[in-house]
Amino acid sequence: MHSEGIIASVNRGTVFRADWAGRMKRTAIDKRPAAGPVAVRRLGLDGDEQADREHHGGPDKAVYAYAREDLDHWQERLGRGLHDGVFGENLTTRGVDVTGAVIGERWRAGSALLEVTLPRTPCRVFQAWVDEPTWVKTFTEEGRFGVYLRVLSEGEVSAADPVEVVHRPVHGITAAAGLAAGRGADADLLERITALPGAAAAWTAVLEQARTRSRRRDGAEDATGL
């Protein structure tokens, strides 16, 4: 076990109406730092909400973490300030290698035990919230996705609590690499991911999508004689 960094802030948000928020016209993407300790439950933080429960929340996406260092990077690129929680993250970290987090990696954050499951996939609601017309493409190409975490042991988290990586699987496959494999139709790597103990069910869907894209690509190549 070794110290990795700290929690810069613990962020929560409630559902609000917005015309730009997709078909539902509702979102809870605006997370704000909480004062004092916050309970971490199996399905997320006490007092936090999700509007679109089909794509957000649930055991495999109970907590979303994003690095303050990456927010600082985006501040420079966008030329404006970004407060903790602005990307919809529950935990803004400092000193934690979030982008390099391995699938199945376990963090002791406060008194809770969390496990890395998935990268964040940017959507049109996120793009509208940031108010950048090419945000989905820009965010994806940059590769600073943040990670979703499942709650293995409930507890409490507060700003300034340490984050300790207590387990890092030897397979070395990062959540970010998994998303890149899905975009590149790398079925071999995705098959390895789906075979990992405790792999989130969403990885199976990503694998099937990659296989479909690969079949379409192969069919196009056959049709053109390539």
PDB file of N, CA, C and O in Angstrom, residues 158-192:
ATOM      1  N   SER A 158     -13.911  13.053   2.578  1.00  0.00           N
ATOM      2  CA  SER A 158     -13.867  14.494   2.804  1.00  0.00           C
ATOM      3  C   SER A 158     -12.737  15.088   1.988  1.00  0.00           C
ATOM      4  O   SER A 158     -11.778  14.386   1.630  1.00  0.00           O
ATOM      5  N   ALA A 159     -12.827  16.376   1.709  1.00  0.00           N
ATOM      6  CA  ALA A 159     -11.710  17.080   1.087  1.00  0.00           C
ATOM      7  C   ALA A 159     -10.485  16.942   1.971  1.00  0.00           C
ATOM      8  O   ALA A 159     -10.582  16.976   3.206  1.00  0.00           O
ATOM      9  N   ALA A 160      -9.331  16.748   1.353  1.00  0.00           N
ATOM     10  CA  ALA A 160      -8.019  16.576   1.998  1.00  0.00           C
ATOM     11  C   ALA A 160      -7.771  15.159   2.492  1.00  0.00           C
ATOM     12  O   ALA A 160      -6.666  14.863   2.967  1.00  0.00           O
ATOM     13  N   ASP A 161      -8.751  14.252   2.362  1.00  0.00           N
ATOM     14  CA  ASP A 161      -8.489  12.850   2.698  1.00  0.00           C
ATOM     15  C   ASP A 161      -7.455  12.277   1.738  1.00  0.00           C
ATOM     16  O   ASP A 161      -7.452  12.610   0.543  1.00  0.00           O
ATOM     17  N   PRO A 162      -6.587  11.383   2.214  1.00  0.00           N
ATOM     18  CA  PRO A 162      -5.632  10.747   1.304  1.00  0.00           C
ATOM     19  C   PRO A 162      -6.316   9.738   0.392  1.00  0.00           C
ATOM     20  O   PRO A 162      -7.355   9.166   0.738  1.00  0.00           O
ATOM     21  N   VAL A 163      -5.752   9.556  -0.782  1.00  0.00           N
ATOM     22  CA  VAL A 163      -6.146   8.487  -1.698  1.00  0.00           C
ATOM     23  C   VAL A 163      -4.953   7.544  -1.796  1.00  0.00           C
ATOM     24  O   VAL A 163      -3.862   7.957  -2.195  1.00  0.00           O
ATOM     25  N   GLU A 164      -5.156   6.303  -1.415  1.00  0.00           N
ATOM     26  CA  GLU A 164      -4.086   5.306  -1.454  1.00  0.00           C
ATOM     27  C   GLU A 164      -4.453   4.196  -2.430  1.00  0.00           C
ATOM     28  O   GLU A 164      -5.572   3.682  -2.397  1.00  0.00           O
ATOM     29  N   VAL A 165      -3.546   3.866  -3.316  1.00  0.00           N
ATOM     30  CA  VAL A 165      -3.737   2.728  -4.211  1.00  0.00           C
ATOM     31  C   VAL A 165      -3.318   1.485  -3.436  1.00  0.00           C
ATOM     32  O   VAL A 165      -2.134   1.275  -3.173  1.00  0.00           O
ATOM     33  N   VAL A 166      -4.295   0.677  -3.068  1.00  0.00           N
ATOM     34  CA  VAL A 166      -4.006  -0.498  -2.242  1.00  0.00           C
ATOM     35  C   VAL A 166      -3.879  -1.768  -3.069  1.00  0.00           C
ATOM     36  O   VAL A 166      -3.437  -2.802  -2.564  1.00  0.00           O
ATOM     37  N   HIS A 167      -4.254  -1.691  -4.344  1.00  0.00           N
ATOM     38  CA  HIS A 167      -4.111  -2.855  -5.232  1.00  0.00           C
ATOM     39  C   HIS A 167      -4.069  -2.362  -6.668  1.00  0.00           C
ATOM     40  O   HIS A 167      -4.893  -1.547  -7.075  1.00  0.00           O
ATOM     41  N   ARG A 168      -3.086  -2.833  -7.417  1.00  0.00           N
ATOM     42  CA  ARG A 168      -2.986  -2.502  -8.836  1.00  0.00           C
ATOM     43  C   ARG A 168      -2.747  -3.803  -9.606  1.00  0.00           C
ATOM     44  O   ARG A 168      -1.688  -4.425  -9.490  1.00  0.00           O
ATOM     45  N   PRO A 169      -3.723  -4.253 -10.398  1.00  0.00           N
ATOM     46  CA  PRO A 169      -3.593  -5.519 -11.129  1.00  0.00           C
ATOM     47  C   PRO A 169      -2.380  -5.536 -12.055  1.00  0.00           C
ATOM     48  O   PRO A 169      -2.017  -4.504 -12.636  1.00  0.00           O
ATOM     49  N   VAL A 170      -1.800  -6.712 -12.201  1.00  0.00           N
ATOM     50  CA  VAL A 170      -0.579  -6.837 -13.002  1.00  0.00           C
ATOM     51  C   VAL A 170      -0.860  -6.799 -14.499  1.00  0.00           C
ATOM     52  O   VAL A 170       0.074  -6.646 -15.291  1.00  0.00           O
ATOM     53  N   HIS A 171      -2.118  -6.936 -14.924  1.00  0.00           N
ATOM     54  CA  HIS A 171      -2.407  -6.924 -16.363  1.00  0.00           C
ATOM     55  C   HIS A 171      -2.072  -5.576 -16.998  1.00  0.00           C
ATOM     56  O   HIS A 171      -1.784  -5.503 -18.201  1.00  0.00           O
ATOM     57  N   GLY A 172      -2.124  -4.494 -16.218  1.00  0.00           N
ATOM     58  CA  GLY A 172      -1.678  -3.198 -16.691  1.00  0.00           C
ATOM     59  C   GLY A 172      -2.572  -2.497 -17.696  1.00  0.00           C
ATOM     60  O   GLY A 172      -2.183  -1.476 -18.271  1.00  0.00           O
ATOM     61  N   ILE A 173      -3.789  -2.972 -17.922  1.00  0.00           N
ATOM     62  CA  ILE A 173      -4.678  -2.351 -18.906  1.00  0.00           C
ATOM     63  C   ILE A 173      -5.413  -1.180 -18.259  1.00  0.00           C
ATOM     64  O   ILE A 173      -6.174  -1.364 -17.313  1.00  0.00           O
ATOM     65  N   THR A 174      -5.174  -0.006 -18.755  1.00  0.00           N
ATOM     66  CA  THR A 174      -5.825   1.165 -18.181  1.00  0.00           C
ATOM     67  C   THR A 174      -7.242   1.312 -18.735  1.00  0.00           C
ATOM     68  O   THR A 174      -7.569   0.810 -19.822  1.00  0.00           O
ATOM     69  N   ALA A 175      -8.051   2.029 -17.976  1.00  0.00           N
ATOM     70  CA  ALA A 175      -9.408   2.304 -18.449  1.00  0.00           C
ATOM     71  C   ALA A 175      -9.365   3.106 -19.741  1.00  0.00           C
ATOM     72  O   ALA A 175     -10.155   2.868 -20.665  1.00  0.00           O
ATOM     73  N   ALA A 176      -8.433   4.051 -19.830  1.00  0.00           N
ATOM     74  CA  ALA A 176      -8.296   4.862 -21.038  1.00  0.00           C
ATOM     75  C   ALA A 176      -7.926   4.004 -22.249  1.00  0.00           C
ATOM     76  O   ALA A 176      -8.432   4.211 -23.355  1.00  0.00           O
ATOM     77  N   ALA A 177      -7.052   3.012 -22.047  1.00  0.00           N
ATOM     78  CA  ALA A 177      -6.664   2.123 -23.147  1.00  0.00           C
ATOM     79  C   ALA A 177      -7.858   1.303 -23.619  1.00  0.00           C
ATOM     80  O   ALA A 177      -7.995   1.005 -24.806  1.00  0.00           O
ATOM     81  N   GLY A 178      -8.714   0.935 -22.681  1.00  0.00           N
ATOM     82  CA  GLY A 178      -9.909   0.188 -23.053  1.00  0.00           C
ATOM     83  C   GLY A 178     -10.832   0.991 -23.952  1.00  0.00           C
ATOM     84  O   GLY A 178     -11.377   0.473 -24.932  1.00  0.00           O
ATOM     85  N   LEU A 179     -11.004   2.276 -23.638  1.00  0.00           N
ATOM     86  CA  LEU A 179     -11.844   3.126 -24.474  1.00  0.00           C
ATOM     87  C   LEU A 179     -11.216   3.305 -25.846  1.00  0.00           C
ATOM     88  O   LEU A 179     -11.909   3.274 -26.873  1.00  0.00           O
ATOM     89  N   ALA A 180      -9.901   3.468 -25.897  1.00  0.00           N
ATOM     90  CA  ALA A 180      -9.211   3.586 -27.181  1.00  0.00           C
ATOM     91  C   ALA A 180      -9.377   2.313 -28.003  1.00  0.00           C
ATOM     92  O   ALA A 180      -9.536   2.362 -29.217  1.00  0.00           O
ATOM     93  N   ALA A 181      -9.368   1.156 -27.328  1.00  0.00           N
ATOM     94  CA  ALA A 181      -9.559  -0.121 -28.022  1.00  0.00           C
ATOM     95  C   ALA A 181     -10.947  -0.189 -28.637  1.00  0.00           C
ATOM     96  O   ALA A 181     -11.137  -0.710 -29.745  1.00  0.00           O
ATOM     97  N   GLY A 182     -11.940   0.349 -27.932  1.00  0.00           N
ATOM     98  CA  GLY A 182     -13.292   0.357 -28.469  1.00  0.00           C
ATOM     99  C   GLY A 182     -13.403   1.237 -29.699  1.00  0.00           C
ATOM    100  O   GLY A 182     -14.033   0.870 -30.699  1.00  0.00           O
ATOM    101  N   ARG A 183     -12.754   2.394 -29.666  1.00  0.00           N
ATOM    102  CA  ARG A 183     -12.791   3.306 -30.812  1.00  0.00           C
ATOM    103  C   ARG A 183     -12.048   2.716 -32.007  1.00  0.00           C
ATOM    104  O   ARG A 183     -12.426   2.941 -33.150  1.00  0.00           O
ATOM    105  N   GLY A 184     -10.996   1.951 -31.724  1.00  0.00           N
ATOM    106  CA  GLY A 184     -10.197   1.377 -32.790  1.00  0.00           C
ATOM    107  C   GLY A 184     -10.586  -0.034 -33.168  1.00  0.00           C
ATOM    108  O   GLY A 184      -9.898  -0.687 -33.946  1.00  0.00           O
ATOM    109  N   ALA A 185     -11.691  -0.516 -32.617  1.00  0.00           N
ATOM    110  CA  ALA A 185     -12.188  -1.868 -32.902  1.00  0.00           C
ATOM    111  C   ALA A 185     -11.140  -2.939 -32.602  1.00  0.00           C
ATOM    112  O   ALA A 185     -10.995  -3.911 -33.338  1.00  0.00           O
ATOM    113  N   ASP A 186     -10.402  -2.759 -31.494  1.00  0.00           N
ATOM    114  CA  ASP A 186      -9.390  -3.736 -31.075  1.00  0.00           C
ATOM    115  C   ASP A 186     -10.072  -4.807 -30.231  1.00  0.00           C
ATOM    116  O   ASP A 186     -10.049  -4.771 -29.001  1.00  0.00           O
ATOM    117  N   ALA A 187     -10.686  -5.773 -30.921  1.00  0.00           N
ATOM    118  CA  ALA A 187     -11.456  -6.802 -30.228  1.00  0.00           C
ATOM    119  C   ALA A 187     -10.580  -7.664 -29.329  1.00  0.00           C
ATOM    120  O   ALA A 187     -11.038  -8.131 -28.279  1.00  0.00           O
ATOM    121  N   ASP A 188      -9.325  -7.879 -29.707  1.00  0.00           N
ATOM    122  CA  ASP A 188      -8.444  -8.727 -28.904  1.00  0.00           C
ATOM    123  C   ASP A 188      -8.240  -8.136 -27.506  1.00  0.00           C
ATOM    124  O   ASP A 188      -8.348  -8.853 -26.501  1.00  0.00           O
ATOM    125  N   LEU A 189      -7.958  -6.848 -27.442  1.00  0.00           N
ATOM    126  CA  LEU A 189      -7.763  -6.220 -26.141  1.00  0.00           C
ATOM    127  C   LEU A 189      -9.073  -6.183 -25.358  1.00  0.00           C
ATOM    128  O   LEU A 189      -9.093  -6.436 -24.147  1.00  0.00           O
ATOM    129  N   LEU A 190     -10.163  -5.906 -26.042  1.00  0.00           N
ATOM    130  CA  LEU A 190     -11.454  -5.869 -25.354  1.00  0.00           C
ATOM    131  C   LEU A 190     -11.858  -7.240 -24.822  1.00  0.00           C
ATOM    132  O   LEU A 190     -12.477  -7.350 -23.763  1.00  0.00           O
ATOM    133  N   GLU A 191     -11.512  -8.300 -25.545  1.00  0.00           N
ATOM    134  CA  GLU A 191     -11.778  -9.645 -25.042  1.00  0.00           C
ATOM    135  C   GLU A 191     -10.989  -9.910 -23.759  1.00  0.00           C
ATOM    136  O   GLU A 191     -11.490 -10.549 -22.825  1.00  0.00           O
ATOM    137  N   ARG A 192      -9.756  -9.418 -23.713  1.00  0.00           N
ATOM    138  CA  ARG A 192      -8.964  -9.548 -22.481  1.00  0.00           C
ATOM    139  C   ARG A 192      -9.629  -8.794 -21.330  1.00  0.00           C
ATOM    140  O   ARG A 192      -9.667  -9.284 -20.197  1.00  0.00           O
TER     141      ARG A 192
END
